[in-house]
Amino acid sequence: MSDAHGDTIDALGHEDRRFPPPADFVAGAAVTDAAMRAEALADSEAFWARQASELLTWQEPWSRVLDWQVPNARWFDGGRLNVAENCLDRHVAAGNGSRVAIHWEGEPGDTRTITYADLLAEVERFSNVLRSLGVAKGDRVNIYLPMIPEAAVAMLSCARIGAVHSVVFGGFSSQSLADRINDAEAKVLITADGGYRRGEVFALKPAADEALATTPSIEHVVVVRRGGNEVTMQPGRDHWYHELMEEASPSCPAEGMDAEDLLFLLYTSGTTGKPKGIMHTTGGYLTHVTYTHRYVFDLRPDDVYWCTADVGWITGHSYIVYGPLANGATQVMYEGVPNHPGNDRFWDIVERYGVTIFYTAPTAIRTFMKWGAEEPAAHDLSSLRLLGTVGEPINPEAWMWYHTHIGQGRCPIVDTWWQTETGGIMISPLPGETTTKPGSATFALPGVSAEVLDDAGQVVTHGGGYLALTEPWPGMLRGIWGDPQRFVDTYWSRFEGRYFAGDGARLDDDGYLWLLGRVDDVMNVSGHRISTTEVESALVSHPAVAEAAVVGATDDTTGQAIVAYVSLRGGADVDVTTLRNHVATEIGAIAKPKAIFFTPDLPKTRSGKIMRRLLRDVAEGRDLGDTTTLADASVVSELQQRAAQAPAED
Ligand code: 7RM
């Protein structure tokens, strides 16, 4: 019962460490004071218009910055531009054709260096390939590829001719692929024979073939040769990428697109129901991702940027393909896993390419913690100057580990909160301006308005509640493909006129935002609403713990009881009583887990988010529901066995 407006979510955490931007970082930074915040606050439409005109090249100017009829936004209406032209042509025209766009590295160690001129040439040819296969403006194209440069080529080629892409993560099953193709009624599928993962080829084309048996809208399939694995090609329907490219004509002018023309669909699964095809459009989206990529990462001309996401997720769309390329950045793109051939693969890549900006997920950082600090210590990481995280709340201790062992105490960390639906980063430090606190994403970016609300929709000025976005922003989703009612129900019905993000958040004494995880995961223990994130962070703050997942299991006495699953750091050991007491000391007796189970791994989605729903099922002894989105299904069966054997602690 922590704030004046009731007990929406109790705030338990505390954090006294502060990290002001280091002086030598500030010396070269683009944003070093609050002027940009003041400008955006004074007139946010004018602010976004300035970003759009400064950062992008428009074929025709817009007539109106924003048309906002809740929940429908139109940004830069009347403006015309082409996304591929902004990502490629204009850099080549400015004399930067020989600048490296992508240092690509395959998992087996093969490499490709692709300049902006190379990438433009490849995209022009492939745009012609798509046209020759009958793809026209507005048609949907599905992309199901490994992390190879052709993924970016395929996306940019769609953008060039005005086709709408729908990328499906290469780790998804044939059924997921078929569902997404059918929902979008895609005409063409772009896939590969296979790709490399953990030292082996994983087959994609056979999975695609299975999907294709139930996807009548697909007329042509383009297959990139990557894995070298045997595939069957259906004559007339299936074509090799390299053969089509040989025949394609080299020049393809970029289509002029309306700012509000659809750029892509990206499906997000959510916890229940069928996946939602999130719609993103052209001018606002590109403005948002270019602006955030430039200022959140403080991009400078000699930077070597590396985002470790897969292009199949929104992070790959916005911060591998569109943001970095629109800014003319040089980046690393890596095909495989972080532990092949050794646990130091990422640090080896950082060292060899001289990576300066590194953007990864908390789940990866906690895995590195398990593997130990010796791995990064064996490499020269002195090129790094800025670190970023995205995907989940980062526990303060994981933040400190990242700061110490990867950033070597030198690099600011930007903890970036955003969603598939927001298109780009919304809440994050600006690294030359913002004093950070480990575990806090700090403040809404200039141009973005976020508030914490209680159950009644009243603004919480201090303490916990629900995160809402209170003003439209250029990169916001424009709807759910084929389901306008679901768009309204999911995001715009909880709080009138405001976007409901589905995350809990807390505002501290200094106005810093702390993300508390999905509101569906909030636990209710004896009437106290406790966020899983805060208990997990308390557990991770014990030096023996690398990672923790916490859930509320039904309990006769307290309503819900806290059950924790804990992974230890390499070589560390600790007992249950010590950990329970540690949580009590850190955040209070009410948050003390009733039971703690040790496990080498936690169940995660394929994008690395902890699946608490499954752990709740395990804790309550239920049959597991849908486990198809799990990265590694053996993790839960392992946990179920342990839960059956081990008596719950008290
Ligand atoms: C970019 C991405 C969105 C959900 C979001 C949050 C969680 C993402 C952070 C975070 C705390 C962060 N898109 N989330 N970033 N929570 N701090 N910095 O992940 O659509 O796949 O997921 O991810 O719950 O609602 S997503």
Short mmCIF file of N, CA and C and ligand atoms in Angstrom, two decimals, residues 314-315 389-393 415-421 501 503 515 518 609, ligand 1:
data_model
loop_
_atom_site.label_atom_id
_atom_site.label_comp_id
_atom_site.label_asym_id
_atom_site.label_seq_id
_atom_site.Cartn_x
_atom_site.Cartn_y
_atom_site.Cartn_z
N ILE A 314 11.30 -7.67 -33.77
CA ILE A 314 11.22 -6.23 -34.04
C ILE A 314 12.58 -5.56 -33.81
N THR A 315 13.36 -6.06 -32.85
CA THR A 315 14.66 -5.45 -32.60
C THR A 315 15.54 -5.56 -33.85
N THR A 389 20.75 -2.62 -23.67
CA THR A 389 19.97 -3.84 -23.41
C THR A 389 18.53 -3.62 -23.83
N VAL A 390 17.87 -4.72 -24.15
CA VAL A 390 16.46 -4.69 -24.53
C VAL A 390 15.83 -6.07 -24.37
N GLY A 391 14.54 -6.08 -24.08
CA GLY A 391 13.79 -7.33 -24.12
C GLY A 391 13.13 -7.71 -22.82
N GLU A 392 13.76 -7.40 -21.71
CA GLU A 392 13.23 -7.72 -20.39
C GLU A 392 13.79 -6.68 -19.43
N PRO A 393 13.21 -6.60 -18.23
CA PRO A 393 13.86 -5.77 -17.23
C PRO A 393 15.26 -6.34 -16.96
N ASP A 415 19.45 1.15 -21.11
CA ASP A 415 18.42 0.11 -20.92
C ASP A 415 17.19 0.63 -21.66
N THR A 416 16.86 -0.01 -22.78
CA THR A 416 15.85 0.54 -23.69
C THR A 416 14.54 -0.24 -23.59
N TRP A 417 13.48 0.43 -23.15
CA TRP A 417 12.16 -0.22 -23.10
C TRP A 417 11.36 0.14 -24.34
N TRP A 418 10.84 -0.88 -24.98
CA TRP A 418 9.91 -0.68 -26.10
C TRP A 418 9.28 -2.00 -26.45
N GLN A 419 8.43 -2.03 -27.47
CA GLN A 419 7.67 -3.23 -27.84
C GLN A 419 7.57 -3.35 -29.35
N THR A 420 7.20 -4.54 -29.82
CA THR A 420 6.89 -4.71 -31.24
C THR A 420 5.91 -3.62 -31.67
N GLU A 421 4.94 -3.35 -30.80
CA GLU A 421 3.88 -2.41 -31.12
C GLU A 421 4.37 -0.96 -31.18
N ALA A 501 0.27 -0.54 -22.23
CA ALA A 501 1.40 -1.34 -22.69
C ALA A 501 1.37 -2.77 -22.15
N ASP A 503 2.56 -3.59 -19.25
CA ASP A 503 3.68 -3.73 -18.32
C ASP A 503 3.40 -2.94 -17.04
N LEU A 515 10.77 -0.63 -14.88
CA LEU A 515 9.82 -1.56 -15.47
C LEU A 515 9.72 -2.80 -14.61
N ARG A 518 5.43 -7.93 -17.08
CA ARG A 518 4.05 -7.95 -17.58
C ARG A 518 3.07 -7.93 -16.40
N LYS A 609 12.80 -14.37 -23.63
CA LYS A 609 12.05 -13.90 -22.46
C LYS A 609 11.63 -15.10 -21.60
C1 7RM B 1 11.73 -4.84 -28.03
C2 7RM B 1 10.91 -6.00 -27.54
C3 7RM B 1 7.98 -6.25 -25.48
C4 7RM B 1 7.99 -6.48 -23.99
C5 7RM B 1 7.65 -5.27 -23.17
C6 7RM B 1 8.31 -5.59 -21.85
C7 7RM B 1 9.58 -6.29 -22.27
C8 7RM B 1 11.34 -4.96 -23.50
C9 7RM B 1 12.36 -3.97 -21.85
C10 7RM B 1 11.29 -4.73 -21.32
C11 7RM B 1 11.81 -4.01 -19.20
C12 7RM B 1 13.16 -3.22 -20.94
N1 7RM B 1 9.69 -6.12 -28.10
N2 7RM B 1 10.70 -5.34 -22.37
N3 7RM B 1 12.36 -4.14 -23.19
N4 7RM B 1 11.02 -4.75 -19.99
N5 7RM B 1 12.85 -3.28 -19.62
N6 7RM B 1 14.22 -2.48 -21.34
O1 7RM B 1 11.36 -6.75 -26.70
O2 7RM B 1 7.38 -6.96 -28.34
O3 7RM B 1 9.19 -8.57 -28.12
O4 7RM B 1 8.46 -7.37 -26.18
O5 7RM B 1 9.31 -6.84 -23.56
O6 7RM B 1 7.53 -6.46 -21.11
O7 7RM B 1 6.25 -5.10 -23.07
S1 7RM B 1 8.65 -7.30 -27.73
#
